[in-house]
Amino acid sequence: MTSNAKYTINKQCSVDFRKALSDTTGLTEDEKRQLMAVMQKAKEFELEDARKPIEGTLSKYTNVMKGWQYRYFVLDPDKGLLFYYVSEEEQKVKPRGALQLAGAVISPSDEDSHTFAVNVVGGEVFRLRAYDAKERQVWVSRLRAVAEVHTQSLAANLPPLRSSRLTPSLPRSPRNGQRKLLPSGAASNADTYSVQSLGDESKSVPEMLRSVKDVLTQANQHRNSLANTIESLSGSGRVSCIDKDLLLLKASSHAATQALQQCMSLLQQQRTLVEKSLPAGATVEWLPTVPPSPLRSNSDQLQQITSQWIFPTANVYTEADIDPTEEVADTELYCDQDVGAIDDYKGAILQLLSQLKLGMDLTRVVLPTFILERRSLLEMFADFLSHPDKFLRITDSATAEARMIALVEWYLTSFHAGRQGALAKKPYNPIIGETFHCSWDVPRCESSASTKPCRLRYLAEQVSHHPPVSAFYIECPVKRISLNAHVWTKSKFMGMSLGCSMVGEVTLQLLQHDEEYVFQFPNAYARSILTVPWVELGGKVYFSCAKTKYSASVTFQTKPFYGGKVNRVAADVKDPNGKNVCHFNGEWNGTLEVTPAVGTCRRIDTSTMPITPKKVRPIAIQHEGESQRLWQHVTRSLRDGDMVLAGNQKHYLEEMQRADEKSRGIENAPFATKFFHKEGDTWLFNQPLK
């Protein structure tokens, strides 16, 4: 470990201890000094333990073999490197690889108690696995200690750069846009230095980095001068060296300069890595800064776009206003398959993660715009009806057993259509009062006397903001089948994953058979949010019918860390006596095997099932509160890749909702829903099929 690293740690410890001592009232000066000496000694023991090397066998995930392999790891605390070898016997030869811990982030995995990840500065992520939870904790603690030490000393160890960008000048007023920096030990304004603009486009990147380095050097000198002045004060008197405000000032200045130096070091290191990765003779041409679009910075432009938007409560309409003859097929794909956007915004994801805690509720957290898919949650629920023929086939089945099996089959095959693509993206959070309408035309069977298609209608409304509750209703009058549902999406942070609990209930009514089926929704998870995020479903869902006594259970299996497949699902249908009459097994977005207790097995390949596009009225004739019209500008900006403008437009809608909520709160007036009403904890459609 370098002397600069030791000095940095000892100075930081001194700040922490004195800050702690400033809050100890009732102690004499001698007692405070004794307490500080004990705390200093304890910290030295911790640092001494962090300097000890550690080695052992860990499992390392390799993308080449797509699996785990044993490797022998050796931590060198002095160099800040984690070496790994094929085996312990090969330590005498060149290591297989080395991980630079300066600037690295070490994080335990939430998928099990043995795994952790090392995120190095270059952007690579190394997934490692210990023998048990205790061993993982030892490795994580030791790696974090070494990473912290070498991250702090990284800036101090860089070679000094020439100070060509600082020029002596006469003192100037701060109004001219320049700051005054006094070198350490300066006693008069005659020695003032002025910093030239760092944003000068005529400078090259190396020149700008040198300019920033010079500014940081001057700032560090001032910080040292401030610290020396405070430390030179006596321990008692009107102004002492342990004064709470002075210690806070000293600690804040140290933390600020240290953070800036770390950022500077990481920038220089990243630039070096880029240049080393180029072929011989190649050069880097840095693109000029692109000026911001007027739409991004001019609030008047944004106001012109949003001036016609009306809050959903200001435009009340009825079902009679929805003309099905105006609907056209909707062929829009809403899920972006390009993972490049995630890579471009990885820094924003890391910044967001740094503000979250495990188990934290994400309901009120504003997530980055780039993770949005171009549809509202109300519309996403409609896309689960992309196989309307299977839905109508439920009521066409002859027996109670066949109807329960048909219900489970439709349920299991609906998720692949609702999730467009494997990349995890989030639909818009609906605005309270927002609605969505669509329908499907389903051809009748050949034995039917009529050739007119059966119309399956879908209507959804956001009926509550806190908690966020969505209600939707589906019906087909010809088949006398209807479905009423309400969902409360509750999200939470789970480390490297995001979890979404779908709290609510679905009621399916088959009026022709006087049967009512009740079931729920599975939970959804966004995994690997720092690399290529993907979606999986988890949890257990139960189906029941009070009249027939048939029941079913569906288990969505999350992927185990060792081996296993993704998107696995299993289901069992049972008769009134509890006997298993049918078993489903497979993948909800792949092949499902249906094994009845009596009869032949069959396979369903969901990836080849045709998707029936929903029919939606054009945006131009939709009402102000309908999803596609309400979010049309956000959707267009996302499609154009303008995340800043999309974020501004999304913020406008959210602020409009908050203003309406505040207004209703003053008047103590509940929100007036259009198509649903609440009975107990359930939201019911006002005019259901009877």
XYZ file of C-alpha atoms in Angstrom:
690
model
C 0.000 0.000 0.000
C 1.385 3.400 -0.933
C 2.291 6.081 1.594
C -0.211 8.433 -0.045
C -2.966 5.897 0.523
C -2.031 5.535 4.196
C -1.910 9.323 4.617
C -5.339 9.727 3.023
C -6.887 7.110 5.293
C -5.290 8.476 8.465
C -6.422 12.025 7.637
C -9.962 10.783 6.981
C -9.938 8.824 10.236
C -8.855 11.962 12.094
C -11.777 13.869 10.626
C -14.253 11.109 11.526
C -12.965 10.793 15.102
C -12.942 14.532 15.761
C -16.421 14.808 14.328
C -17.529 12.072 16.709
C -15.770 13.780 19.632
C -17.459 17.085 18.876
C -20.755 15.490 19.923
C -19.455 14.091 23.240
C -20.530 16.488 25.927
C -19.505 16.175 29.547
C -15.975 14.842 28.842
C -12.792 16.642 29.776
C -10.134 17.390 27.167
C -7.924 14.576 28.519
C -10.817 12.096 28.303
C -11.543 13.170 24.745
C -7.906 12.690 23.743
C -7.855 9.252 25.355
C -11.065 8.264 23.570
C -9.668 9.502 20.270
C -6.485 7.476 20.800
C -8.534 4.310 21.405
C -10.654 4.886 18.284
C -7.545 5.587 16.228
C -5.985 2.338 17.423
C -9.140 0.401 16.525
C -9.117 1.888 13.043
C -5.461 0.965 12.611
C -6.310 -2.641 13.481
C -9.017 -2.586 10.796
C -6.600 -1.195 8.229
C -3.949 -3.726 9.198
C -6.462 -6.528 8.677
C -7.386 -5.073 5.256
C -3.705 -5.142 4.223
C -3.437 -8.904 4.725
C -3.560 -10.923 1.495
C -6.296 -13.462 1.026
C -6.499 -16.376 -1.381
C -8.784 -19.292 -2.088
C -10.997 -21.060 -4.591
C -14.075 -19.325 -6.005
C -16.426 -20.152 -8.856
C -16.236 -17.686 -11.754
C -18.967 -17.345 -14.354
C -17.621 -17.455 -17.898
C -19.546 -16.280 -20.945
C -17.495 -18.552 -23.204
C -18.730 -21.771 -21.608
C -21.960 -20.174 -20.359
C -21.417 -21.629 -16.924
C -19.367 -21.690 -13.720
C -15.764 -22.830 -13.419
C -13.474 -23.084 -10.406
C -10.614 -20.585 -10.305
C -7.978 -19.869 -7.645
C -8.045 -16.203 -6.575
C -5.247 -14.254 -4.868
C -5.836 -10.731 -3.490
C -2.785 -8.439 -3.408
C -3.760 -5.511 -1.127
C -0.585 -3.520 -1.834
C -1.125 -3.506 -5.604
C -4.901 -3.370 -5.410
C -5.204 -6.338 -7.760
C -7.239 -9.545 -7.612
C -5.398 -12.241 -9.586
C -6.974 -15.523 -10.628
C -5.426 -18.777 -11.832
C -6.791 -21.972 -13.334
C -5.756 -23.848 -10.169
C -3.737 -23.368 -6.991
C -0.806 -25.302 -8.445
C -0.407 -22.780 -11.291
C 0.377 -19.771 -9.073
C 4.002 -19.862 -10.188
C 3.041 -19.203 -13.806
C 1.403 -16.139 -15.284
C -2.104 -15.529 -13.868
C -5.111 -16.156 -16.089
C -6.322 -12.629 -15.398
C -6.267 -9.717 -12.954
C -8.975 -7.335 -11.730
C -8.035 -3.731 -10.924
C -9.889 -2.863 -7.714
C -9.305 0.909 -7.818
C -12.712 2.391 -8.592
C -14.372 -1.035 -8.507
C -17.779 -1.723 -6.931
C -18.251 -5.002 -5.067
C -21.880 -5.989 -4.533
C -23.472 -9.171 -3.129
C -26.077 -10.769 -5.369
C -29.707 -10.930 -4.282
C -30.228 -14.202 -6.168
C -28.581 -16.350 -3.507
C -26.352 -16.071 -0.431
C -23.118 -17.264 -2.083
C -22.685 -15.038 -5.138
C -21.243 -11.543 -5.531
C -20.140 -9.309 -8.402
C -17.054 -7.175 -8.992
C -17.812 -4.211 -11.288
C -14.476 -2.827 -12.490
C -13.867 0.645 -13.902
C -13.649 -0.564 -17.501
C -17.313 -1.622 -17.381
C -16.763 -5.372 -17.073
C -18.710 -7.332 -14.473
C -17.144 -10.443 -12.909
C -19.616 -12.791 -11.227
C -18.023 -14.864 -8.476
C -19.416 -17.476 -6.115
C -18.105 -18.513 -2.699
C -18.619 -21.825 -0.925
C -21.134 -20.413 1.552
C -22.541 -17.136 2.877
C -19.819 -16.727 5.513
C -17.027 -17.078 2.964
C -18.774 -14.619 0.655
C -18.909 -12.050 3.442
C -15.163 -12.435 4.061
C -14.333 -11.883 0.400
C -16.759 -8.981 -0.040
C -15.506 -7.190 3.096
C -11.836 -7.609 2.184
C -12.320 -6.605 -1.468
C -14.339 -3.539 -0.487
C -11.659 -2.429 1.974
C -8.887 -2.740 -0.609
C -11.017 -1.087 -3.323
C -11.779 1.864 -1.041
C -8.114 2.396 -0.160
C -6.881 2.321 -3.742
C -9.775 4.387 -5.051
C -8.891 7.133 -2.564
C -5.206 7.029 -3.492
C -5.781 6.787 -7.248
C -5.977 10.545 -7.793
C -3.027 11.304 -5.500
C -0.765 8.811 -7.315
C -1.289 10.275 -10.792
C 1.773 12.074 -12.250
C 1.532 15.894 -12.125
C 0.493 17.608 -15.328
C 1.925 20.847 -16.630
C 0.238 24.030 -15.376
C -0.058 25.844 -18.661
C -3.700 26.783 -18.343
C -3.384 29.056 -15.298
C -2.326 32.605 -16.027
C -1.589 35.380 -13.514
C -4.000 38.257 -13.689
C -5.290 41.120 -11.682
C -8.157 40.475 -9.279
C -11.521 40.522 -11.020
C -15.060 40.625 -9.839
C -16.925 37.299 -9.873
C -19.538 38.990 -12.096
C -17.361 38.559 -15.176
C -17.944 34.816 -15.082
C -14.496 33.863 -13.746
C -13.632 32.518 -10.326
C -10.689 33.592 -8.159
C -8.364 30.905 -6.824
C -5.779 31.778 -4.184
C -2.723 29.528 -4.099
C -1.756 28.006 -0.773
C -0.062 30.541 1.460
C -1.226 33.558 -0.526
C -1.439 36.713 1.532
C -2.741 39.286 -0.890
C -4.999 39.678 -3.885
C -2.000 40.508 -6.066
C -1.238 36.795 -6.433
C -4.752 35.886 -7.604
C -5.052 33.381 -10.480
C -7.954 33.288 -12.911
C -9.143 30.038 -14.446
C -9.785 30.094 -18.175
C -13.039 28.645 -19.409
C -12.876 24.844 -19.345
C -15.668 24.601 -21.888
C -13.665 26.230 -24.698
C -14.493 24.175 -27.785
C -11.132 25.059 -29.356
C -9.311 22.909 -26.785
C -8.540 19.262 -27.310
C -9.620 16.678 -24.755
C -6.077 16.267 -23.328
C -5.802 20.047 -22.907
C -9.134 20.217 -21.099
C -8.088 17.354 -18.813
C -4.870 19.219 -17.996
C -6.884 22.348 -17.250
C -9.160 20.429 -14.911
C -6.127 18.851 -13.224
C -4.646 22.296 -12.609
C -7.875 23.549 -11.078
C -8.087 20.480 -8.824
C -4.472 20.989 -7.753
C -5.224 24.561 -6.699
C -8.408 23.482 -4.917
C -6.490 20.776 -3.058
C -3.886 23.329 -1.954
C -6.624 25.524 -0.514
C -8.157 22.536 1.220
C -4.783 21.631 2.785
C -4.288 25.237 3.862
C -7.726 25.243 5.469
C -7.066 21.943 7.261
C -3.668 23.128 8.547
C -5.204 26.337 9.848
C -7.919 24.468 11.725
C -5.449 21.945 13.155
C -3.163 24.738 14.358
C -5.874 26.045 16.655
C -5.765 25.100 20.320
C -8.047 22.480 21.778
C -9.805 24.991 23.998
C -10.853 28.593 23.897
C -13.439 30.553 22.006
C -12.483 28.915 18.685
C -10.961 25.432 19.075
C -9.713 22.800 16.660
C -12.581 20.517 17.655
C -15.313 23.087 17.044
C -18.246 21.294 15.472
C -18.719 23.752 12.590
C -15.002 23.855 11.770
C -14.765 20.069 11.726
C -17.808 19.916 9.475
C -16.220 22.481 7.138
C -12.964 20.544 7.111
C -14.668 17.203 6.451
C -16.901 18.640 3.706
C -14.010 20.270 1.855
C -11.987 17.070 2.086
C -14.878 14.930 0.807
C -15.572 17.324 -2.089
C -11.984 17.525 -3.333
C -11.480 13.791 -2.860
C -14.594 12.990 -4.916
C -13.500 15.338 -7.710
C -10.028 13.820 -7.769
C -11.511 10.321 -8.011
C -13.678 11.405 -10.945
C -10.664 12.950 -12.654
C -8.621 9.804 -12.150
C -11.345 7.571 -13.534
C -11.709 9.794 -16.600
C -7.981 9.627 -17.287
C -7.896 5.892 -16.726
C -10.865 5.349 -19.030
C -9.224 7.456 -21.736
C -6.041 5.411 -21.422
C -8.012 2.169 -21.747
C -9.726 3.441 -24.900
C -6.429 4.421 -26.516
C -4.788 1.104 -25.614
C -7.646 -0.812 -27.236
C -7.101 0.894 -30.604
C -5.061 -0.796 -33.348
C -1.549 0.458 -34.027
C -1.453 3.850 -35.739
C -5.107 4.640 -35.012
C -6.126 7.876 -33.329
C -9.159 9.061 -31.400
C -11.215 11.868 -32.897
C -13.406 13.415 -30.218
C -16.699 14.643 -31.581
C -17.682 18.245 -30.855
C -20.374 18.965 -28.338
C -23.834 18.947 -29.921
C -25.882 21.985 -28.909
C -29.143 21.110 -27.174
C -32.313 20.981 -29.189
C -34.601 23.997 -28.703
C -37.290 21.576 -27.562
C -35.024 20.420 -24.730
C -34.221 23.812 -23.287
C -37.072 26.084 -24.336
C -40.074 25.740 -22.049
C -42.183 27.743 -24.541
C -41.699 25.013 -27.152
C -42.802 22.375 -24.644
C -45.791 24.501 -23.708
C -46.854 24.665 -27.363
C -46.876 20.856 -27.505
C -48.761 20.368 -24.254
C -51.119 23.339 -24.414
C -53.853 21.190 -25.975
C -53.638 18.458 -23.364
C -56.596 18.261 -21.025
C -56.629 16.358 -17.766
C -58.854 13.239 -18.038
C -61.304 14.502 -15.404
C -62.081 17.522 -17.587
C -63.538 15.406 -20.369
C -66.204 12.937 -19.284
C -67.644 10.606 -21.910
C -69.709 7.427 -21.908
C -69.469 4.063 -23.621
C -71.935 5.284 -26.205
C -69.278 7.723 -27.422
C -67.010 4.811 -28.436
C -67.942 3.786 -31.989
C -66.511 0.316 -32.785
C -66.850 0.930 -36.516
C -64.092 3.564 -36.260
C -61.538 1.073 -34.925
C -58.599 -0.061 -37.058
C -55.975 -2.776 -36.519
C -53.086 -1.715 -34.270
C -49.782 -3.201 -35.462
C -47.428 -1.069 -33.352
C -44.584 -2.893 -31.564
C -44.012 -1.212 -28.242
C -40.966 -2.986 -26.821
C -37.553 -1.787 -28.004
C -35.282 -4.733 -28.781
C -32.089 -2.654 -28.871
C -30.000 -3.191 -25.728
C -27.633 -0.393 -26.748
C -29.826 2.183 -25.025
C -29.305 0.406 -21.718
C -25.528 0.415 -22.174
C -25.552 4.124 -23.018
C -27.375 4.963 -19.785
C -25.598 2.577 -17.425
C -24.222 5.557 -15.493
C -27.758 6.824 -14.856
C -28.762 3.371 -13.616
C -25.815 3.293 -11.197
C -26.740 6.754 -9.935
C -30.330 5.613 -9.370
C -29.215 2.428 -7.586
C -27.008 4.451 -5.235
C -30.145 6.210 -3.939
C -32.154 3.027 -3.314
C -32.238 0.617 -0.401
C -33.108 -3.081 -0.374
C -36.867 -3.577 -0.096
C -37.555 0.090 -0.864
C -40.986 0.797 -2.373
C -40.571 2.183 -5.897
C -44.150 3.430 -6.262
C -43.119 7.070 -5.732
C -39.629 6.786 -7.285
C -39.194 8.512 -10.642
C -37.414 6.004 -12.891
C -35.254 7.055 -15.881
C -37.143 7.749 -19.096
C -35.055 5.408 -21.258
C -36.405 2.289 -19.521
C -39.959 3.031 -20.691
C -41.671 1.029 -23.392
C -44.000 2.946 -25.632
C -47.392 2.020 -24.166
C -49.403 2.560 -21.027
C -49.953 -0.170 -18.445
C -53.653 -0.140 -19.378
C -52.731 -1.006 -22.960
C -50.248 -3.671 -21.848
C -53.023 -5.554 -20.038
C -55.041 -5.497 -23.273
C -52.185 -7.178 -25.155
C -52.614 -10.249 -22.940
C -55.803 -10.858 -24.965
C -53.837 -11.358 -28.193
C -55.239 -14.921 -28.481
C -58.953 -14.071 -28.248
C -60.004 -17.390 -29.804
C -58.553 -19.295 -26.841
C -60.355 -16.975 -24.448
C -63.737 -17.591 -26.090
C -63.029 -21.310 -26.275
C -63.401 -21.469 -22.477
C -67.171 -21.092 -22.571
C -67.475 -23.336 -25.648
C -66.092 -26.345 -23.721
C -68.687 -28.997 -22.934
C -67.772 -30.003 -19.350
C -66.700 -28.210 -16.161
C -63.380 -30.052 -16.296
C -62.743 -29.004 -19.892
C -63.624 -25.390 -19.083
C -61.126 -25.208 -16.216
C -58.421 -26.764 -18.424
C -59.263 -24.284 -21.219
C -59.035 -21.384 -18.759
C -55.579 -22.443 -17.546
C -54.425 -22.995 -21.133
C -55.523 -19.496 -22.170
C -53.897 -18.019 -19.059
C -50.521 -19.694 -19.682
C -50.394 -18.742 -23.365
C -51.325 -15.088 -22.815
C -48.082 -13.866 -21.200
C -45.769 -14.204 -24.192
C -48.029 -11.878 -26.196
C -48.293 -9.328 -23.389
C -44.500 -9.211 -22.980
C -43.237 -8.037 -26.367
C -39.573 -9.022 -26.375
C -37.235 -10.301 -23.683
C -35.738 -6.905 -22.798
C -37.131 -5.565 -19.531
C -38.824 -2.227 -20.062
C -41.569 -0.558 -18.095
C -44.907 0.711 -19.453
C -46.139 4.189 -18.558
C -47.766 4.584 -15.144
C -51.362 5.494 -16.058
C -52.703 8.901 -15.046
C -55.733 8.740 -12.783
C -58.832 8.883 -14.974
C -56.942 7.573 -18.002
C -58.854 5.012 -20.088
C -58.113 2.601 -22.909
C -60.565 0.973 -25.337
C -59.991 -1.727 -27.938
C -61.624 -4.828 -29.395
C -60.975 -7.995 -31.401
C -63.016 -9.630 -34.124
C -62.985 -13.406 -33.648
C -64.209 -15.618 -36.505
C -67.010 -17.997 -35.590
C -66.657 -21.751 -35.902
C -67.776 -23.430 -39.143
C -70.853 -24.954 -37.497
C -72.204 -21.534 -36.542
C -75.246 -20.302 -38.419
C -73.882 -16.759 -38.554
C -70.735 -15.713 -40.392
C -70.450 -12.405 -38.540
C -67.359 -12.369 -36.252
C -67.758 -12.300 -32.509
C -66.623 -8.971 -31.066
C -64.531 -9.139 -27.890
C -64.448 -5.756 -26.162
C -61.852 -4.413 -23.676
C -62.189 -1.312 -21.494
C -59.695 -0.171 -18.820
C -59.532 2.771 -16.433
C -57.014 4.022 -13.872
C -59.308 4.335 -10.875
C -56.806 5.301 -8.169
C -53.453 7.081 -7.900
C -52.413 6.181 -4.334
C -52.354 3.225 -4.395
C -52.065 2.923 -8.197
C -55.047 0.708 -9.113
C -55.996 -0.228 -12.669
C -59.382 -1.790 -13.426
C -60.347 -3.455 -16.681
C -63.349 -5.262 -18.103
C -63.683 -7.688 -21.036
C -66.884 -9.052 -22.552
C -68.293 -10.866 -25.554
C -72.119 -10.584 -25.622
C -72.463 -13.265 -28.303
C -70.632 -15.864 -26.191
C -72.005 -14.435 -22.904
C -68.589 -14.335 -21.293
C -67.120 -11.462 -19.263
C -64.056 -10.754 -17.131
C -63.679 -8.105 -14.418
C -60.283 -7.342 -12.853
C -58.450 -4.798 -10.731
C -54.676 -4.685 -10.242
C -52.482 -2.769 -7.846
C -48.857 -2.806 -8.956
C -46.454 -2.607 -6.020
C -42.750 -2.412 -6.948
C -39.683 -2.773 -4.739
C -35.902 -2.698 -5.082
C -34.112 -6.042 -4.655
C -30.438 -5.212 -5.214
C -29.627 -6.113 -8.813
C -33.310 -6.762 -9.556
C -36.633 -4.952 -9.410
C -39.726 -6.808 -8.210
C -43.336 -5.990 -9.027
C -46.168 -7.569 -7.039
C -49.475 -7.675 -8.901
C -51.961 -7.283 -6.078
C -55.530 -7.834 -7.185
C -58.123 -10.311 -8.380
C -59.689 -11.462 -11.636
C -63.257 -12.724 -11.916
C -64.354 -14.625 -15.036
C -68.074 -15.177 -15.558
C -69.513 -17.754 -17.951
C -73.163 -16.663 -17.981
C -74.182 -19.522 -20.252
C -73.103 -22.006 -17.544
C -73.753 -19.743 -14.517
C -70.136 -20.242 -13.419
C -67.700 -17.802 -11.837
C -63.929 -18.359 -11.760
C -61.560 -16.394 -9.514
C -57.773 -16.170 -9.958
C -54.830 -13.762 -9.561
C -51.684 -12.492 -11.300
C -48.058 -13.633 -10.917
C -45.244 -11.371 -9.749
C -42.837 -9.891 -12.295
C -39.082 -9.322 -11.914
C -36.586 -7.295 -13.929
C -33.241 -9.093 -13.586
C -29.647 -8.053 -14.367
C -30.500 -4.357 -14.486
C -26.818 -3.393 -14.832
C -26.148 -5.539 -17.908
C -28.933 -6.746 -20.225
C -32.147 -6.549 -18.189
C -34.657 -9.324 -18.758
C -38.087 -10.192 -17.397
C -39.227 -13.282 -15.576
C -42.410 -14.197 -13.731
C -42.596 -15.812 -10.316
C -45.032 -16.902 -7.665
C -48.036 -19.155 -7.341
C -51.509 -18.424 -8.702
C -54.705 -20.242 -7.673
C -57.908 -20.778 -9.697
C -61.241 -21.732 -8.174
C -64.862 -22.162 -9.190
C -67.395 -22.166 -6.346
C -70.091 -23.922 -8.365
C -68.170 -26.797 -9.953
C -65.546 -27.141 -7.145
C -62.823 -27.536 -9.770
C -59.540 -25.830 -8.927
C -56.078 -25.248 -10.360
C -52.695 -23.981 -9.253
C -50.040 -22.420 -11.493
C -46.423 -22.065 -10.354
C -44.159 -19.606 -12.182
C -40.625 -20.751 -11.414
C -37.841 -18.183 -11.220
C -34.511 -19.229 -12.687
C -32.141 -20.851 -10.157
C -28.650 -19.390 -10.047
C -27.029 -22.736 -10.833
C -28.234 -24.115 -14.162
C -31.922 -24.297 -14.889
C -33.984 -22.541 -17.543
C -35.826 -19.266 -17.596
C -39.594 -18.744 -17.831
C -40.485 -22.191 -16.504
C -44.060 -22.824 -15.444
C -46.063 -25.769 -14.100
C -49.796 -26.123 -13.475
C -52.182 -28.739 -12.107
C -55.950 -28.916 -12.560
C -57.895 -30.842 -9.904
C -61.436 -32.172 -9.710
C -63.779 -31.606 -6.714
C -62.171 -34.583 -4.929
C -58.671 -33.118 -5.240
C -57.570 -35.587 -7.903
C -55.197 -34.276 -10.554
C -56.952 -34.347 -13.943
C -54.440 -32.417 -16.055
C -50.821 -31.252 -15.803
C -49.090 -28.425 -17.683
C -45.323 -28.112 -17.833
C -42.867 -26.077 -19.910
C -42.116 -22.429 -20.671
C -44.742 -19.716 -20.842
C -42.957 -18.111 -23.812
C -41.937 -21.393 -25.464
C -43.257 -24.945 -25.528
C -45.914 -26.182 -23.105
C -46.747 -29.850 -22.606
C -50.351 -30.649 -21.675
C -50.759 -34.040 -20.003
C -54.357 -35.014 -19.133
C -55.039 -37.881 -16.728
C -57.107 -39.515 -19.477
C -56.218 -39.025 -23.114
C -53.153 -38.196 -25.179
C -50.499 -35.603 -24.438
C -50.141 -32.586 -26.681
C -47.730 -29.710 -27.113
C -48.372 -25.981 -27.502
C -45.636 -23.805 -29.012
C -46.504 -20.278 -27.927
C -43.762 -18.773 -30.094
C -45.564 -19.905 -33.250
C -49.098 -19.025 -32.162
C -50.569 -16.280 -34.368
C -51.233 -12.996 -32.585
C -54.495 -11.236 -33.377
C -53.878 -7.461 -33.367
C -56.291 -5.406 -31.344
C -58.452 -2.774 -33.011
C -58.160 0.800 -31.709
C -59.687 4.072 -32.832
C -57.153 6.470 -34.438
C -55.520 8.921 -32.038
C -57.065 11.883 -33.852
C -60.601 10.869 -32.823
C -59.771 9.512 -29.376
C -60.864 11.438 -26.301
C -58.296 13.412 -24.312
C -58.148 10.863 -21.523
C -57.469 7.808 -23.687
C -54.037 6.267 -23.301
C -52.608 6.545 -26.805
C -53.678 10.166 -27.187
C -52.645 11.132 -23.666
C -49.116 9.741 -24.100
C -48.703 10.409 -27.834
C -45.953 13.056 -27.458
C -43.974 10.943 -25.003
C -44.298 7.971 -27.342
C -43.121 10.001 -30.331
C -40.094 11.341 -28.435
C -39.132 7.838 -27.290
C -39.435 6.553 -30.850
C -37.181 9.416 -32.018
C -34.670 8.662 -29.257
C -35.102 12.080 -27.597
C -35.095 11.005 -23.951
C -34.813 14.547 -22.599
C -37.931 15.774 -24.351
C -39.777 12.553 -23.465
C -38.860 13.080 -19.823
C -40.111 16.681 -19.901
C -43.417 15.663 -21.449
C -43.832 12.790 -18.991
C -43.095 15.193 -16.118
C -45.756 17.578 -17.435
C -48.418 14.875 -17.269
C -47.354 13.820 -13.765
C -47.403 17.419 -12.519
C -50.853 17.852 -14.033
C -52.002 14.823 -12.042
C -50.459 16.154 -8.814
C -52.116 19.542 -9.279
C -55.519 17.902 -9.749
C -54.952 15.714 -6.699
C -53.989 18.757 -4.619
C -57.085 20.625 -5.784
C -59.353 17.718 -4.863
C -57.612 17.456 -1.492
C -58.423 21.084 -0.671
C -62.060 20.547 -1.570
C -62.065 17.077 0.064
C -63.627 15.718 -3.131
C -63.031 12.086 -4.193
C -62.059 11.314 -7.760
C -65.096 10.624 -9.950
C -64.446 7.446 -11.961
C -66.180 6.926 -15.310
C -66.773 3.202 -15.800
C -66.035 1.472 -12.474
C -67.217 1.738 -8.884
C -65.766 0.358 -5.668
C -67.443 -2.254 -3.478
C -65.299 -3.050 -0.468
C -61.815 -3.724 -1.825
C -63.059 -4.638 -5.310
C -63.571 -2.405 -8.344
C -66.548 -3.478 -10.481
C -67.661 -2.438 -13.947
C -70.771 -0.225 -13.874
C -72.700 -2.026 -16.627
C -71.543 -5.644 -16.733
C -72.956 -8.249 -19.072
C -76.051 -9.916 -17.630
